[in-house]
Short mmCIF file of C-alpha atoms and ligand atoms in Angstrom, two decimals:
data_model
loop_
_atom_site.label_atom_id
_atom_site.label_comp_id
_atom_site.label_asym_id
_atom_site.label_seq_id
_atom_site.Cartn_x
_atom_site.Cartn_y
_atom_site.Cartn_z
CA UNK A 21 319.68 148.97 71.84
CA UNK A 22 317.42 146.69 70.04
CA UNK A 23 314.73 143.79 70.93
CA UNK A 24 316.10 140.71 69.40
CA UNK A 25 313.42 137.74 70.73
CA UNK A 26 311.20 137.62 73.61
CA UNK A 27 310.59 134.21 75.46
CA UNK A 28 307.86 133.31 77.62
CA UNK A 29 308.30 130.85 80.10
CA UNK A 30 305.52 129.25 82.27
CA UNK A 31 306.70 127.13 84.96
CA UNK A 32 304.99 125.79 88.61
CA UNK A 33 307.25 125.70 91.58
CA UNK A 34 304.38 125.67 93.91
CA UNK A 35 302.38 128.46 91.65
CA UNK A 36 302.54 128.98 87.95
CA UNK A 37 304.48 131.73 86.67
CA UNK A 38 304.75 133.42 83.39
CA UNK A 39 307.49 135.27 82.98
CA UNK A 40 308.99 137.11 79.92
CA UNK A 41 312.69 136.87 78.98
CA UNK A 42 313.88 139.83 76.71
CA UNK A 43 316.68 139.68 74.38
CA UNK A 44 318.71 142.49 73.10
CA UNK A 45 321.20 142.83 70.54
CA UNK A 46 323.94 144.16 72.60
CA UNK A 47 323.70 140.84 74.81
CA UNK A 48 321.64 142.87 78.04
CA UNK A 49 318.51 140.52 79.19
CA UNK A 50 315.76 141.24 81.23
CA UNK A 51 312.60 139.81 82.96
CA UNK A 52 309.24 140.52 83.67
CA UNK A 53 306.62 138.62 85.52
CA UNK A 54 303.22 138.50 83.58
CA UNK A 55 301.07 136.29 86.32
CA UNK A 56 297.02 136.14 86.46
CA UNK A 57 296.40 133.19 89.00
CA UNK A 58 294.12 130.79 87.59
CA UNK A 59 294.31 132.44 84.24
CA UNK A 60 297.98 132.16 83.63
CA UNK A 61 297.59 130.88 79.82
CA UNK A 62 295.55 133.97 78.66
CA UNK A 63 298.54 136.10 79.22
CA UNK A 64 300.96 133.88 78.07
CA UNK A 65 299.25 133.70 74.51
CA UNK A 66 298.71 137.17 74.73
CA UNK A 67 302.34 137.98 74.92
CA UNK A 68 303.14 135.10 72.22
CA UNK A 69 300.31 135.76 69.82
CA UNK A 70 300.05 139.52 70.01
CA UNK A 71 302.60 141.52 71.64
CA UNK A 72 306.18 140.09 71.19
CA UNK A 73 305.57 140.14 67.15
CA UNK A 74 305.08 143.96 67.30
CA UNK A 75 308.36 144.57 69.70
CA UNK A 76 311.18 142.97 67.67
CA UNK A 77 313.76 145.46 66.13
CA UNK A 78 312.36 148.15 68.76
CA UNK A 79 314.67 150.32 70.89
CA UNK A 80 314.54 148.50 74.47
CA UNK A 81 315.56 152.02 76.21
CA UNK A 82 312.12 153.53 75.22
CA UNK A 83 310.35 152.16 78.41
CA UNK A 84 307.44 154.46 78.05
CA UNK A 85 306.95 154.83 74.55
CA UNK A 86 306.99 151.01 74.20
CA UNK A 87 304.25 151.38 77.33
CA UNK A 88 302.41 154.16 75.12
CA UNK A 89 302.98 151.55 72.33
CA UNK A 90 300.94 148.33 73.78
CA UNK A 91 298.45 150.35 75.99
CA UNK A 92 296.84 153.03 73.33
CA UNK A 93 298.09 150.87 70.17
CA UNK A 94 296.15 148.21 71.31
CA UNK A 95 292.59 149.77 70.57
CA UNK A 96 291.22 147.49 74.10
CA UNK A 97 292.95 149.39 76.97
CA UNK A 98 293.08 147.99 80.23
CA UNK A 99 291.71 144.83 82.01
CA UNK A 100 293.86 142.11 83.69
CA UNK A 101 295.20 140.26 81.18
CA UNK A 102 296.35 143.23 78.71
CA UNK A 103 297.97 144.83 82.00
CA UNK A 104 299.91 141.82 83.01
CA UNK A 105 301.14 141.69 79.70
CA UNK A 106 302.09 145.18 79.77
CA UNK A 107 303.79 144.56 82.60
CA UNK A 108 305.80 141.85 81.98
CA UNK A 109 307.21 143.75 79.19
CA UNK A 110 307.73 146.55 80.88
CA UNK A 111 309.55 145.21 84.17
CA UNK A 112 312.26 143.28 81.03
CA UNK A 113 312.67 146.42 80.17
CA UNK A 114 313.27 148.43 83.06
CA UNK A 115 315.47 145.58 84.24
CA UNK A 116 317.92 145.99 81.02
CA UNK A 117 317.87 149.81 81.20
CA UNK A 118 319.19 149.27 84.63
CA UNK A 119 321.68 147.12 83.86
CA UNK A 120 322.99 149.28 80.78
CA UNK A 121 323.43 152.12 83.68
CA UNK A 122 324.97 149.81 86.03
CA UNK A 123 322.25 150.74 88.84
CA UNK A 124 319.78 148.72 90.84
CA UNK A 125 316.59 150.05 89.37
CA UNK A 126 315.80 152.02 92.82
CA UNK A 127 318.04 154.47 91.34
CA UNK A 128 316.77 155.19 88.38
CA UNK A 129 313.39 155.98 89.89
CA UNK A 130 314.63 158.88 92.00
CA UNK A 131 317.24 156.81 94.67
CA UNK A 132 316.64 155.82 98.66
CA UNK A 133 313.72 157.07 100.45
CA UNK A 134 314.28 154.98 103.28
CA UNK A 135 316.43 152.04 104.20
CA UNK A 136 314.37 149.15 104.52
CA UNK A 137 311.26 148.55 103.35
CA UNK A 138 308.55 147.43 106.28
CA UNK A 139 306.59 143.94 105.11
CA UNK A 140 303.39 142.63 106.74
CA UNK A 141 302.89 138.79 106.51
CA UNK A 142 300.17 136.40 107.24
CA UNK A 143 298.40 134.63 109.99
CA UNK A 144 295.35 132.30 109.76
CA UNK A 145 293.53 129.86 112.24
CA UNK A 146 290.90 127.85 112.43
CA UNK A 147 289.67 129.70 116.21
CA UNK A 148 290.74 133.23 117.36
CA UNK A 149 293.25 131.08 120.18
CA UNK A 150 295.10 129.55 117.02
CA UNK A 151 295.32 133.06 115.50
CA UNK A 152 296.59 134.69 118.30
CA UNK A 153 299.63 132.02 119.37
CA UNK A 154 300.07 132.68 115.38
CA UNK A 155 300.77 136.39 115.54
CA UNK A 156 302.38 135.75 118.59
CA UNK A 157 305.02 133.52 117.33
CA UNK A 158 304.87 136.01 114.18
CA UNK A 159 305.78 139.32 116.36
CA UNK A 160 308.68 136.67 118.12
CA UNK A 161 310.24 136.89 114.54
CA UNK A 162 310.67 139.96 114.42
CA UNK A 163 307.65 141.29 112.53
CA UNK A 164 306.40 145.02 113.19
CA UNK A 165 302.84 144.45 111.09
CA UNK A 166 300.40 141.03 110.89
CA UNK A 167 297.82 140.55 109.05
CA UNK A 168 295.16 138.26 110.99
CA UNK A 169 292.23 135.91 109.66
CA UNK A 170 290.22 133.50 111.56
CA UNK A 171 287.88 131.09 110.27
CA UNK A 172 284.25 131.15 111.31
CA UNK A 173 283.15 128.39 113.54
CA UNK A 174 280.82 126.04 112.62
CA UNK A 175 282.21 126.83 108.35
CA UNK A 176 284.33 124.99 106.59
CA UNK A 177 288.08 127.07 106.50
CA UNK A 178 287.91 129.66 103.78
CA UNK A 179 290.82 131.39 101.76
CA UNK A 180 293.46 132.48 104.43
CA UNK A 181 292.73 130.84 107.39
CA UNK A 182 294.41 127.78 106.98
CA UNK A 183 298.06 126.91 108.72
CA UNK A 184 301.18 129.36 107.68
CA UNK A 185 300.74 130.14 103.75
CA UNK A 186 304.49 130.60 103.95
CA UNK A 187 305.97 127.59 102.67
CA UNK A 188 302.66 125.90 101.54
CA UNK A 189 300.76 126.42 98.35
CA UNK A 190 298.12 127.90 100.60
CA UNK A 191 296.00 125.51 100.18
CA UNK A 192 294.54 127.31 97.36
CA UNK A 193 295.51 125.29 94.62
CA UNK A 194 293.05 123.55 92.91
CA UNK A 195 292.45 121.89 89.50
CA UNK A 196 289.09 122.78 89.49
CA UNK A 197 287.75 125.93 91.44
CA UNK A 198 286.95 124.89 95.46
CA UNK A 199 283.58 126.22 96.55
CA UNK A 200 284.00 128.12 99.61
CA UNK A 201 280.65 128.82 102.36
CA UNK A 202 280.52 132.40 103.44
CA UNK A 203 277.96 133.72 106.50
CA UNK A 204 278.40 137.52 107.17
CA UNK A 205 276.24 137.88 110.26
CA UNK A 206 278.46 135.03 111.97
CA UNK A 207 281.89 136.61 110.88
CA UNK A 208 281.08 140.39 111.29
CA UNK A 209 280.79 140.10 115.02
CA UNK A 210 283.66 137.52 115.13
CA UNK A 211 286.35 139.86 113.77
CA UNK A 212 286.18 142.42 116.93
CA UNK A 213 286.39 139.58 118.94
CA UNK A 214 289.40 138.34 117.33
CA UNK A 215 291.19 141.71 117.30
CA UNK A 216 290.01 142.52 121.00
CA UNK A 217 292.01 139.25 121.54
CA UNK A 218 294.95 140.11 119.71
CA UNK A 219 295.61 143.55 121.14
CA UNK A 220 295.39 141.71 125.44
CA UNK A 221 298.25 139.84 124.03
CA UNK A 222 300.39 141.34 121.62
CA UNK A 223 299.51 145.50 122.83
CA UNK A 224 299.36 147.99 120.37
CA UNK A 225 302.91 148.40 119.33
CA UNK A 226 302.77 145.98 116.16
CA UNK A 227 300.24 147.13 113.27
CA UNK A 228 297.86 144.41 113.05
CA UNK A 229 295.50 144.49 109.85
CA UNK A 230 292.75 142.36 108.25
CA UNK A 231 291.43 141.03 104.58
CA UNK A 232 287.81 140.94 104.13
CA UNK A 233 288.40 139.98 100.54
CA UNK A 234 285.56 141.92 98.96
CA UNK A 235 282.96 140.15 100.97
CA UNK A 236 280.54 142.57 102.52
CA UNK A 237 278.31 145.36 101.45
CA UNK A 238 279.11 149.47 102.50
CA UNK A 239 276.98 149.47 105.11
CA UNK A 240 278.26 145.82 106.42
CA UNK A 241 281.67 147.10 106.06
CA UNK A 242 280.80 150.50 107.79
CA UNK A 243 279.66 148.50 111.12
CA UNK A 244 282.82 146.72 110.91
CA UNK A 245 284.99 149.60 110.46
CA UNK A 246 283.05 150.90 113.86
CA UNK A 247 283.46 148.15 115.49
CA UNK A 248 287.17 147.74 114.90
CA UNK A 249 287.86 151.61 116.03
CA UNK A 250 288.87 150.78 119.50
CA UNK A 251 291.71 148.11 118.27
CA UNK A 252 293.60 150.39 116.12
CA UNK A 253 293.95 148.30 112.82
CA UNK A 254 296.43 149.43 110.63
CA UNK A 255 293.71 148.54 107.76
CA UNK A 256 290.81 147.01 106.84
CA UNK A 257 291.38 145.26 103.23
CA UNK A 258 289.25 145.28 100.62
CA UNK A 259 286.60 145.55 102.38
CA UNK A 260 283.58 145.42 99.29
CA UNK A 261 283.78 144.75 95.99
CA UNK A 262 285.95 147.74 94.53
CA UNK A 263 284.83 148.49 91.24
CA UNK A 264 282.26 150.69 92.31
CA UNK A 265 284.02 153.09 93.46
CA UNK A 266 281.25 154.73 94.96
CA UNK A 267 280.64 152.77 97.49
CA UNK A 268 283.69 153.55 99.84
CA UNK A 269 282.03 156.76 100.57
CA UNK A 270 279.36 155.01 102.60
CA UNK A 271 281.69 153.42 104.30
CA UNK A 272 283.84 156.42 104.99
CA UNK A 273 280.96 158.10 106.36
CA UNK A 274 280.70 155.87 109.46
CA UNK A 275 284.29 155.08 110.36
CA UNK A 276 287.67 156.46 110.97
CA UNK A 277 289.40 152.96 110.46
CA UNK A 278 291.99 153.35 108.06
CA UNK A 279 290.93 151.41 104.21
CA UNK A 280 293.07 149.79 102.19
CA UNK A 281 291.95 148.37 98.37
CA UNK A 282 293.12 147.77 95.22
CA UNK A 283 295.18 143.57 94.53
CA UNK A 284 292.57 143.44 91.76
CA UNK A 285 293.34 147.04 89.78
CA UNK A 286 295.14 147.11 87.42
CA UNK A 287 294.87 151.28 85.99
CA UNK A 288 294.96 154.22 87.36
CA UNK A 289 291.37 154.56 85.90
CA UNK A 290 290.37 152.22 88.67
CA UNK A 291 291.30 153.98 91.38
CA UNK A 292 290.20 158.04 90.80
CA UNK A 293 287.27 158.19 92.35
CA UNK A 294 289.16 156.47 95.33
CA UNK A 295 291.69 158.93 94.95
CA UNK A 296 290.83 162.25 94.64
CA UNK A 297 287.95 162.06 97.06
CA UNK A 298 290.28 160.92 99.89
CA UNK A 299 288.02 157.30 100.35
CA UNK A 300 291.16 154.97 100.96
CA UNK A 301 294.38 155.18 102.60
CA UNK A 302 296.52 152.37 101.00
CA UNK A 303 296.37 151.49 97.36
CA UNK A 304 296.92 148.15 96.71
CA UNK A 305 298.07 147.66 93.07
CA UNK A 306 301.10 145.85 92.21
CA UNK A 307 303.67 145.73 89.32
CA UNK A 308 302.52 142.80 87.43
CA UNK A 309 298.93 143.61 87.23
CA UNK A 310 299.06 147.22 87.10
CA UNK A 311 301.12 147.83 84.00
CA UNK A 312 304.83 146.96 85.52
CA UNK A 313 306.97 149.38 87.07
CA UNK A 314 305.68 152.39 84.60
CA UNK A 315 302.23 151.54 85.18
CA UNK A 316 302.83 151.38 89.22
CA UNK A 317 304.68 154.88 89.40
CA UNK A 318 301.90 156.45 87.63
CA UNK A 319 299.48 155.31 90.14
CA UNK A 320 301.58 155.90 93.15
CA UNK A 321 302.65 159.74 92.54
CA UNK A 322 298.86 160.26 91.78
CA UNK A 323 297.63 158.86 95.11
CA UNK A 324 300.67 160.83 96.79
CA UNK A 325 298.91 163.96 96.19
CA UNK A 326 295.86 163.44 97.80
CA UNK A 327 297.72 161.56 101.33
CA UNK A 328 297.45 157.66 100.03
CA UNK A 329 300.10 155.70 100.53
CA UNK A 330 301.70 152.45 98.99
CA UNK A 331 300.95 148.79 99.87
CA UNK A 332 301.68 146.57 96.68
CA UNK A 333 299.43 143.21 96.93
CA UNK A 334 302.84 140.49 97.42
CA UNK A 335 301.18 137.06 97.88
CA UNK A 336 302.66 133.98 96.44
CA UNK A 337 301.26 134.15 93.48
CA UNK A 338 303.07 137.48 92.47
CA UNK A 339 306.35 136.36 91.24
CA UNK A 340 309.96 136.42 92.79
CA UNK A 341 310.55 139.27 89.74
CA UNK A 342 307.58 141.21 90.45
CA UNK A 343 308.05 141.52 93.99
CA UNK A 344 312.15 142.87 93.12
CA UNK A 345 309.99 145.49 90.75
CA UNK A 346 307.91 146.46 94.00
CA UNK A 347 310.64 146.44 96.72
CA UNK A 348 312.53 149.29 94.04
CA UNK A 349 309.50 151.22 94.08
CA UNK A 350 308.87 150.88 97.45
CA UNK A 351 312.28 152.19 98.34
CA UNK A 352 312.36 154.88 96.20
CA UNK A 353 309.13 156.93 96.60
CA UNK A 354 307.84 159.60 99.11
CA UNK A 355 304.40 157.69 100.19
CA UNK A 356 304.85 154.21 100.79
CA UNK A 357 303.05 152.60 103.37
CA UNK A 358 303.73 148.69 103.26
CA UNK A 359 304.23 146.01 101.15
CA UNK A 360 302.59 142.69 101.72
CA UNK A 361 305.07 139.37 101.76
CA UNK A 362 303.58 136.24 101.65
CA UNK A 363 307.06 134.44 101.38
CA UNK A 364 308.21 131.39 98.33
CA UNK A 365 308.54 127.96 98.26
CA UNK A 366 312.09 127.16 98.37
CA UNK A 367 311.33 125.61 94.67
CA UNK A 368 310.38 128.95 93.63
CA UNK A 369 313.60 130.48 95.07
CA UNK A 370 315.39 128.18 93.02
CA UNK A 371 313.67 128.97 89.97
CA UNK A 372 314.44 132.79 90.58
CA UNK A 373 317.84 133.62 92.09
CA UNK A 374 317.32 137.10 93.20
CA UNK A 375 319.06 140.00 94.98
CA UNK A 376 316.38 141.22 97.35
CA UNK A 377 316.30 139.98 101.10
CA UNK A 378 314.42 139.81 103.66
CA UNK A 379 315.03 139.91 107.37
CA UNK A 380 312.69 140.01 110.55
CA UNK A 381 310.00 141.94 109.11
CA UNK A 382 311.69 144.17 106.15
CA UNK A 383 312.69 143.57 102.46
CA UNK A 384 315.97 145.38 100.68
CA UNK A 385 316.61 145.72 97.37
CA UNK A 386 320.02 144.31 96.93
CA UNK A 387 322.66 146.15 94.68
CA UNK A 388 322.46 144.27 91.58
CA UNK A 389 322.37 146.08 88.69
CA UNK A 390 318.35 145.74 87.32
CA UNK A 391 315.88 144.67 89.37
CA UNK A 392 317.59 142.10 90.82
CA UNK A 393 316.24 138.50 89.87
CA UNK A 394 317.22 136.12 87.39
CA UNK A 395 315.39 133.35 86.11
CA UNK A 396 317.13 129.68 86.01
CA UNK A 397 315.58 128.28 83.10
CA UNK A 398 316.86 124.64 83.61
CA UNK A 399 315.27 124.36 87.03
CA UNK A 400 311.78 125.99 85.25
CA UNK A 401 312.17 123.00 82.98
CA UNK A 402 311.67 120.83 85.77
CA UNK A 403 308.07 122.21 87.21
CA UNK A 404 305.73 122.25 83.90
CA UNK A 405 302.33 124.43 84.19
CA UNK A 406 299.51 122.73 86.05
CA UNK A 407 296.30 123.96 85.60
CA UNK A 408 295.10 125.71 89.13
CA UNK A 409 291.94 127.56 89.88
CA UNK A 410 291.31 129.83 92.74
CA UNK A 411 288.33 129.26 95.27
CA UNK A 412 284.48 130.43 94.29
CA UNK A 413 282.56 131.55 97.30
CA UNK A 414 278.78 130.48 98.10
CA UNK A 415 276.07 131.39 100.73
CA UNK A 416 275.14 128.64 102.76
CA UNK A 417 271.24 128.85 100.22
CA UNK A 418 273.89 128.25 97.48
CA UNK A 419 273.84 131.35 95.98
CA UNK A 420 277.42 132.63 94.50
CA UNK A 421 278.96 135.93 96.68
CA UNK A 422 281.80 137.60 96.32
CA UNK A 423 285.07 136.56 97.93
O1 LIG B 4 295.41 135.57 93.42
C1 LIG B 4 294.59 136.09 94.42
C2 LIG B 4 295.35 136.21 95.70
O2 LIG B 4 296.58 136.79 95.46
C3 LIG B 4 294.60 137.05 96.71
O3 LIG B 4 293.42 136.38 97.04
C4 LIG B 4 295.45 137.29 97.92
O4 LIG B 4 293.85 138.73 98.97
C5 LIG B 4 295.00 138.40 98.80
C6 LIG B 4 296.04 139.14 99.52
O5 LIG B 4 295.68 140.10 100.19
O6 LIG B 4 297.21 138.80 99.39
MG1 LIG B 5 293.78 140.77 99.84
#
């Protein structure tokens, strides 16, 4: 079966979205989702400019070799952009060699594992009593894990803390990047207090878990990680800066609370050091920016050998089609954990008619053949790109931290 024409198409139903249509010449499509938020353009010229030239006339079946193909052909392996791409490609293609078997992809990849897949979603407030009517109302809807964030008083709100980031844009898109103010010696003992809060009212029964969005230091985050013992999280997220590695063994040292890392990976490169020394619990890639569904397997039967578990990164900003790739995987291996679900603008819905669903608390699959989701490229006509950073983060001296 061969590639006839690739399409990209970048379109802005709340979030921009580049997404790859592939054509073959036995009349099968597919789609991937190639999305970098706030760098959505790089991809899409690296698909256009680059990668679709070399992929016409090649056998669309050939899912790894085609991988092989744009990962060691290219000479500059890895990095964000190259992975999306990668990805994008790579998700088309799964998604036709699905539909050529007649099979929702979870069956390709080895079948069930489970029946549902378990979601956490998002609460934010600007005090810890806003946050906890949040998860409150949250748990009333049937949800078995919450993730909680609180903003700190006296600071302007900072990235997910604002109202429900369900329906809303989050609040995070901007046309140039919004400078956040961070403090760590007012948040760090704010957070017990806020889960100490949480568990008088909602008991430990629901898995409650918390980003710190790569904004302490090991020994900062060890102290939390202490301090949190006695609530039970299910995780602490991203809880320093990731690419040294390194550094989570500090942090393991000190705490038993269970670590989570990884929305920002995108190899399995990234992640050995994590691995093999047993530093994390969840890994956090996803199929867009960790080399589609190929590039996600790899990285998820590595970690299951040394006791990590699953948790693809799911926030708006990964795509309708991505999020299909990740509920397939999520099904069909031995160590997931979770899978993040931020929820879609009913614009972006549109846009992508898909046959995943959720319901209080847990995603399916759906028994389309492929992956699942369609794009509907009239209604991506009528939501052009618009340029959209995400947030910087600043000391309250000015100086630029991590966020
Ligand atoms: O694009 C960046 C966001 O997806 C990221 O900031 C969200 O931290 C995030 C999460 O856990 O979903
Ligand atoms: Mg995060």
């Amino acid at each position: 079966m061969k590639i006839t024409d690739i399409k990209v198409i970048v379109a802005s139903p709340g979030r921009n979205f580049v997404t790859v249509k592939v054509y073959t010449d036995q009349g099968l499509t597919g789609i991937g989702d190639g999305t970098v938020n706030g760098r959505e353009l790089s991809v899409a010229s690296y698909l256009k400019d680059h990668v679709i030239p070399t992929l016409i006339g090649k056998d669309a079946l050939r899912t790894e070799d085609i991988w092989q193909y744009l990962y060691k052909g290219a000479y500059w392996r890895r990095g964000p952009i190259t992975m999306a791409a990668i990805g994008a490609i790579d998700m088309a293609l799964w998604d036709i060699k699905a539909k050529a078997a007649n099979m929702p992809l979870y069956q390709l990849l080895g079948g069930k594992s489970r029946d549902k897949v378990m979601v956490y979603k998002h609460v934010g407030g600007l005090d810890i009593g806003e946050v906890v009517e949040g998860v409150v109302a949250m748990r009333e809807q049937g949800l078995d894990a919450i993730r909680a964030q609180v903003s700190i008083p006296g600071l302007p709100p900072i990235y997910g803390t604002g109202p429900s980031t369900d329906q809303a844009a989050g609040g995070m898109i901007h046309p140039l990047p919004n400078e956040e103010v961070w403090a760590t010696h007012k948040y760090l003992p704010l957070v017990p207090k806020l889960f100490e809060k949480l568990r008088d009212a909602v008991g430990y029964d629901v898995h409650l878990l918390h980003d710190v969005h790569h904004r302490l230091t090991p020994i900062e985050a060890a102290r939390l990680g202490k301090d949190l013992e006695p609530f039970r999280l299910f995780w602490l997220e991203d809880a320093i800066p990731a690419e040294l590695q390194e550094g989570f063994r500090i942090i393991r040292q000190h705490t038993t609370q269970p670590l989570a890392v990884g929305e920002v990976f995108n190899s399995i490169f990234d992640t050995t050091t994590l691995i093999t020394e047993q530093l994390i619990d969840y890994i956090r890639v996803t199929s867009v920016h960790a080399g589609g569904v190929t590039g996600l397997k790899k990285i998820f039967d590595f970690a299951s050998i040394y006791h990590v578990r699953s948790a693809c990164h799911g926030p708006m900003d990964v795509s309708p089609v991505a999020m299909g790739c990740n509920i397939h995987v999520d099904v069909a291996i031995n160590n997931f954990g979770i899978q993040e679900f931020s929820g879609y603008t009913e614009a972006t819905h549109e846009m992508f008619p898909c046959s995943w669903s959720y319901d209080r608390g847990y995603l399916q699959p759906g028994e389309a053949p492929g992956h699942g989701v369609e794009i509907d490229e009239k209604v991506a006509e009528k939501y052009p790109y618009a340029p959209a950073y995400l947030p910087v983060a600043r000391l309250e001296d000015g100086t630029l931290t991590s966020w």
